[in-house]
Amino acid sequence: GENVGLHLPTLSVQEGDNSIINCAYSNSASDYFIWYKQESGKGPQFIIDIRSNMDKRQGQRVTVLLNKTVKHLSLQIAATQPGDSAVYFCAETLPNDYKLSFGAGTTVTVRA
Amino acid sequence: EAGVTQFPSHSVIEKGQTVTLRCDPISGHDNLYWYRRVMGKEIKFLLHFVKESKQDESGMPNNRFLAERTGGTYSTLKVQPAELEDSGVYFCASSQKRGYNSPLHFGNGTRLTVT
């Protein structure tokens, strides 16, 4: 499942497929980016982060890609599982600020 | 370790009433943040404490909101008097340091409904 290049508020993906969630960030001066996962009734949970001097970072089943040229951030989830159903937020911060500016969020629904 | 805890989890009050939200950060975390998400929109920053001092309160919407962190431990956020547009989910977060290797840990939020 993928919302190619654009931020869409919802994404439906088949269990086992890969998911790609896109985010367009607002400030070209931002130098630190984070992806959060928010499950129903819970607060945002840190998934993975990336600094502006990198263009790719991998975690467990997740990969974050950063394209500073077009101010675009994406989160790739490999082999999506039912437990991955949640709202995913990207967030950015300015240098020496660390105050998070969140995107609108993408609701991911995993189909069995 | 215990996570960030917030109380209450839900609050329903009438317009004009007062509500106080509480946040207990992770023990030892000097940095405490308040955020809120209104009507399914983006999560917005409200303010930031370092220990008991307000470091940045640029996100506080107006003077009906008052945040305190006496003693540098738990924090309260009071809304007085509450208005309909204050409805939303209020999140508290804490971090040990400020910086790239010290991500924010969020509580489960307080869902505030003003009727």
Short mmCIF file of C-alpha atoms in Angstrom, two decimals:
data_model
loop_
_atom_site.label_atom_id
_atom_site.label_comp_id
_atom_site.label_asym_id
_atom_site.label_seq_id
_atom_site.Cartn_x
_atom_site.Cartn_y
_atom_site.Cartn_z
CA GLY A 1 0.00 0.00 0.00
CA GLU A 2 1.31 3.44 -0.84
CA ASN A 3 0.12 7.04 -1.04
CA VAL A 4 2.58 7.89 -3.75
CA GLY A 5 4.30 11.21 -3.31
CA LEU A 6 1.32 12.88 -1.74
CA HIS A 7 0.10 13.02 1.78
CA LEU A 8 -3.25 11.28 2.04
CA PRO A 9 -5.15 11.02 5.29
CA THR A 10 -5.85 7.29 4.96
CA LEU A 11 -4.04 4.23 3.68
CA SER A 12 -5.45 0.71 3.42
CA VAL A 13 -2.93 -2.09 3.04
CA GLN A 14 -3.14 -5.85 2.79
CA GLU A 15 -1.50 -7.78 5.60
CA GLY A 16 1.96 -8.88 4.53
CA ASP A 17 2.38 -6.12 1.95
CA ASN A 18 4.78 -3.23 2.35
CA SER A 19 3.40 0.19 3.34
CA ILE A 20 4.72 3.57 2.34
CA ILE A 21 3.50 6.64 4.18
CA ASN A 22 4.42 10.03 2.81
CA CYS A 23 4.83 13.39 4.48
CA ALA A 24 5.62 16.81 3.07
CA TYR A 25 7.32 18.90 5.71
CA SER A 26 6.99 22.62 5.88
CA ASN A 27 10.28 24.23 6.79
CA SER A 28 13.42 23.85 4.71
CA ALA A 29 15.46 24.84 7.77
CA SER A 30 14.28 21.82 9.79
CA ASP A 31 17.14 19.50 10.58
CA TYR A 32 15.59 16.66 12.56
CA PHE A 33 12.61 14.50 11.67
CA ILE A 34 10.70 11.87 13.58
CA TRP A 35 7.94 9.40 12.81
CA TYR A 36 5.40 8.63 15.52
CA LYS A 37 2.71 5.95 15.69
CA GLN A 38 -0.48 6.62 17.61
CA GLU A 39 -2.80 3.76 18.46
CA SER A 40 -6.36 4.35 19.56
CA GLY A 41 -6.53 5.71 23.11
CA LYS A 42 -2.79 6.07 23.42
CA GLY A 43 -0.25 8.81 22.95
CA PRO A 44 2.21 9.09 20.06
CA GLN A 45 4.93 6.47 20.23
CA PHE A 46 8.40 7.07 18.76
CA ILE A 47 9.17 4.85 15.76
CA ILE A 48 12.28 6.17 14.06
CA ASP A 49 14.12 9.42 13.49
CA ILE A 50 16.53 10.90 10.98
CA ARG A 51 18.79 13.93 10.88
CA SER A 52 19.06 16.18 7.87
CA ASN A 53 22.59 15.03 7.09
CA MET A 54 21.22 11.61 6.18
CA ASP A 55 18.83 10.50 3.46
CA LYS A 56 17.97 7.03 4.73
CA ARG A 57 17.81 5.24 8.03
CA GLN A 58 16.62 1.74 8.81
CA GLY A 59 15.09 0.23 11.89
CA GLN A 60 13.31 -2.99 12.61
CA ARG A 61 10.86 -3.44 9.70
CA VAL A 62 10.84 0.33 9.15
CA THR A 63 12.84 2.62 6.91
CA VAL A 64 12.71 6.40 6.79
CA LEU A 65 13.71 8.27 3.64
CA LEU A 66 14.42 11.99 3.53
CA ASN A 67 14.48 14.09 0.37
CA LYS A 68 15.49 17.60 1.34
CA THR A 69 15.29 18.87 -2.23
CA VAL A 70 11.53 18.51 -2.28
CA LYS A 71 11.00 18.57 1.52
CA HIS A 72 9.62 15.06 1.54
CA LEU A 73 9.78 12.38 4.19
CA SER A 74 8.51 8.81 3.91
CA LEU A 75 8.10 5.86 6.22
CA GLN A 76 8.25 2.37 4.79
CA ILE A 77 6.90 -0.54 6.80
CA ALA A 78 7.89 -3.99 5.62
CA ALA A 79 5.48 -6.93 5.82
CA THR A 80 2.69 -4.90 7.39
CA GLN A 81 0.94 -6.59 10.31
CA PRO A 82 -2.46 -6.01 11.93
CA GLY A 83 -0.67 -4.38 14.88
CA ASP A 84 0.60 -1.69 12.52
CA SER A 85 -2.92 -0.25 12.20
CA ALA A 86 -2.67 3.22 13.70
CA VAL A 87 -2.31 6.91 12.88
CA TYR A 88 1.20 7.82 11.77
CA PHE A 89 2.56 11.33 12.23
CA CYS A 90 5.71 12.88 10.89
CA ALA A 91 7.28 15.66 12.94
CA GLU A 92 10.07 18.14 12.29
CA THR A 93 12.20 20.43 14.39
CA LEU A 94 14.43 23.39 13.74
CA PRO A 95 18.09 23.46 14.77
CA ASN A 96 18.56 23.93 18.50
CA ASP A 97 14.81 24.10 19.03
CA TYR A 98 13.53 20.53 19.46
CA LYS A 99 9.95 21.78 19.57
CA LEU A 100 8.04 19.35 17.39
CA SER A 101 5.86 20.47 14.49
CA PHE A 102 3.57 17.62 13.54
CA GLY A 103 2.03 16.77 10.20
CA ALA A 104 -1.65 16.00 9.76
CA GLY A 105 -1.33 12.24 10.25
CA THR A 106 -2.13 9.23 8.10
CA THR A 107 -4.51 6.54 9.29
CA VAL A 108 -3.24 3.12 8.26
CA THR A 109 -5.69 0.22 8.19
CA VAL A 110 -4.35 -3.29 7.68
CA ARG A 111 -6.71 -5.72 5.93
CA ALA A 112 -6.51 -9.36 6.91
CA GLU B 1 10.31 2.24 34.17
CA ALA B 2 6.89 3.85 34.44
CA GLY B 3 5.91 5.94 31.45
CA VAL B 4 4.39 9.38 31.33
CA THR B 5 1.06 9.33 33.11
CA GLN B 6 -1.78 11.77 32.67
CA PHE B 7 -4.90 12.31 34.72
CA PRO B 8 -7.77 12.28 34.09
CA SER B 9 -8.01 10.25 30.91
CA HIS B 10 -11.32 11.93 30.06
CA SER B 11 -13.03 15.09 31.27
CA VAL B 12 -16.38 16.51 30.27
CA ILE B 13 -17.14 20.00 31.52
CA GLU B 14 -19.49 22.82 30.67
CA LYS B 15 -18.44 26.03 29.03
CA GLY B 16 -17.24 28.47 31.65
CA GLN B 17 -16.06 25.83 34.10
CA THR B 18 -12.50 25.16 35.15
CA VAL B 19 -10.50 22.02 34.50
CA THR B 20 -7.05 21.01 35.68
CA LEU B 21 -5.04 18.38 33.86
CA ARG B 22 -2.12 16.65 35.49
CA CYS B 23 1.00 15.10 34.02
CA ASP B 24 3.60 12.98 35.77
CA PRO B 25 6.70 12.69 33.59
CA ILE B 26 9.15 9.83 33.62
CA SER B 27 11.28 10.08 36.74
CA GLY B 28 14.46 12.04 36.10
CA HIS B 29 13.20 13.74 32.96
CA ASP B 30 13.89 17.44 33.27
CA ASN B 31 12.09 18.35 30.05
CA LEU B 32 8.30 18.36 30.06
CA TYR B 33 6.09 19.38 27.16
CA TRP B 34 2.39 19.96 26.65
CA TYR B 35 0.78 19.41 23.25
CA ARG B 36 -2.82 19.21 22.13
CA ARG B 37 -4.77 17.86 19.19
CA VAL B 38 -7.98 19.68 18.44
CA MET B 39 -10.77 18.23 16.28
CA GLY B 40 -8.60 15.69 14.46
CA LYS B 41 -6.14 18.30 13.31
CA GLU B 42 -2.39 18.39 13.78
CA ILE B 43 -0.86 17.93 17.19
CA LYS B 44 0.21 21.40 18.28
CA PHE B 45 2.89 22.45 20.74
CA LEU B 46 1.71 24.38 23.79
CA LEU B 47 4.72 24.81 26.05
CA HIS B 48 7.97 23.41 27.37
CA PHE B 49 9.37 23.23 30.90
CA VAL B 50 12.95 22.59 31.89
CA LYS B 51 12.64 21.51 35.48
CA GLU B 52 10.35 24.11 37.03
CA SER B 53 11.08 26.87 34.52
CA LYS B 54 9.00 27.66 31.48
CA GLN B 55 11.40 27.49 28.56
CA ASP B 56 8.96 28.20 25.78
CA GLU B 57 5.27 28.96 26.05
CA SER B 58 4.80 30.29 22.56
CA GLY B 59 2.08 27.75 21.79
CA MET B 60 -0.27 28.67 24.62
CA PRO B 61 -3.44 29.90 22.90
CA ASN B 62 -4.46 32.60 25.40
CA ASN B 63 -4.42 33.60 29.03
CA ARG B 64 -7.19 31.18 29.92
CA PHE B 65 -4.48 28.50 29.96
CA LEU B 66 -2.05 28.27 32.88
CA ALA B 67 0.65 25.66 33.21
CA GLU B 68 2.74 25.05 36.29
CA ARG B 69 5.49 22.68 37.33
CA THR B 70 6.23 23.49 40.92
CA GLY B 71 9.25 21.61 42.22
CA GLY B 72 10.16 20.43 38.75
CA THR B 73 8.29 17.15 39.01
CA TYR B 74 4.67 16.84 37.92
CA SER B 75 2.93 19.52 35.90
CA THR B 76 -0.61 20.85 35.77
CA LEU B 77 -2.43 22.60 32.96
CA LYS B 78 -5.46 24.60 34.01
CA VAL B 79 -8.08 25.95 31.66
CA GLN B 80 -10.21 28.71 33.17
CA PRO B 81 -12.83 29.43 31.97
CA ALA B 82 -13.14 26.66 29.40
CA GLU B 83 -14.56 27.43 25.97
CA LEU B 84 -16.01 25.07 23.35
CA GLU B 85 -12.92 25.37 21.14
CA ASP B 86 -10.74 24.00 23.94
CA SER B 87 -12.12 20.52 23.32
CA GLY B 88 -9.47 18.10 22.18
CA VAL B 89 -6.83 15.71 23.43
CA TYR B 90 -4.08 17.17 25.59
CA PHE B 91 -0.81 15.27 25.55
CA CYS B 92 2.09 15.56 27.90
CA ALA B 93 5.57 14.38 26.96
CA SER B 94 8.92 14.25 28.70
CA SER B 95 12.53 13.74 27.76
CA GLN B 96 15.73 13.35 29.70
CA LYS B 97 17.64 15.81 27.57
CA ARG B 98 16.97 18.02 24.60
CA GLY B 99 18.40 16.76 21.39
CA TYR B 100 18.67 14.14 18.74
CA ASN B 101 19.24 11.18 21.00
CA SER B 102 16.59 12.03 23.53
CA PRO B 103 13.18 11.43 21.95
CA LEU B 104 9.98 12.58 23.59
CA HIS B 105 7.94 10.02 25.50
CA PHE B 106 4.23 10.81 25.36
CA GLY B 107 1.48 10.03 27.81
CA ASN B 108 -1.87 8.65 26.69
CA GLY B 109 -3.47 12.07 26.81
CA THR B 110 -6.48 13.65 28.44
CA ARG B 111 -9.54 13.92 26.23
CA LEU B 112 -11.29 17.16 27.15
CA THR B 113 -14.84 17.81 26.01
CA VAL B 114 -16.37 21.22 26.65
CA THR B 115 -20.15 21.33 26.18
#
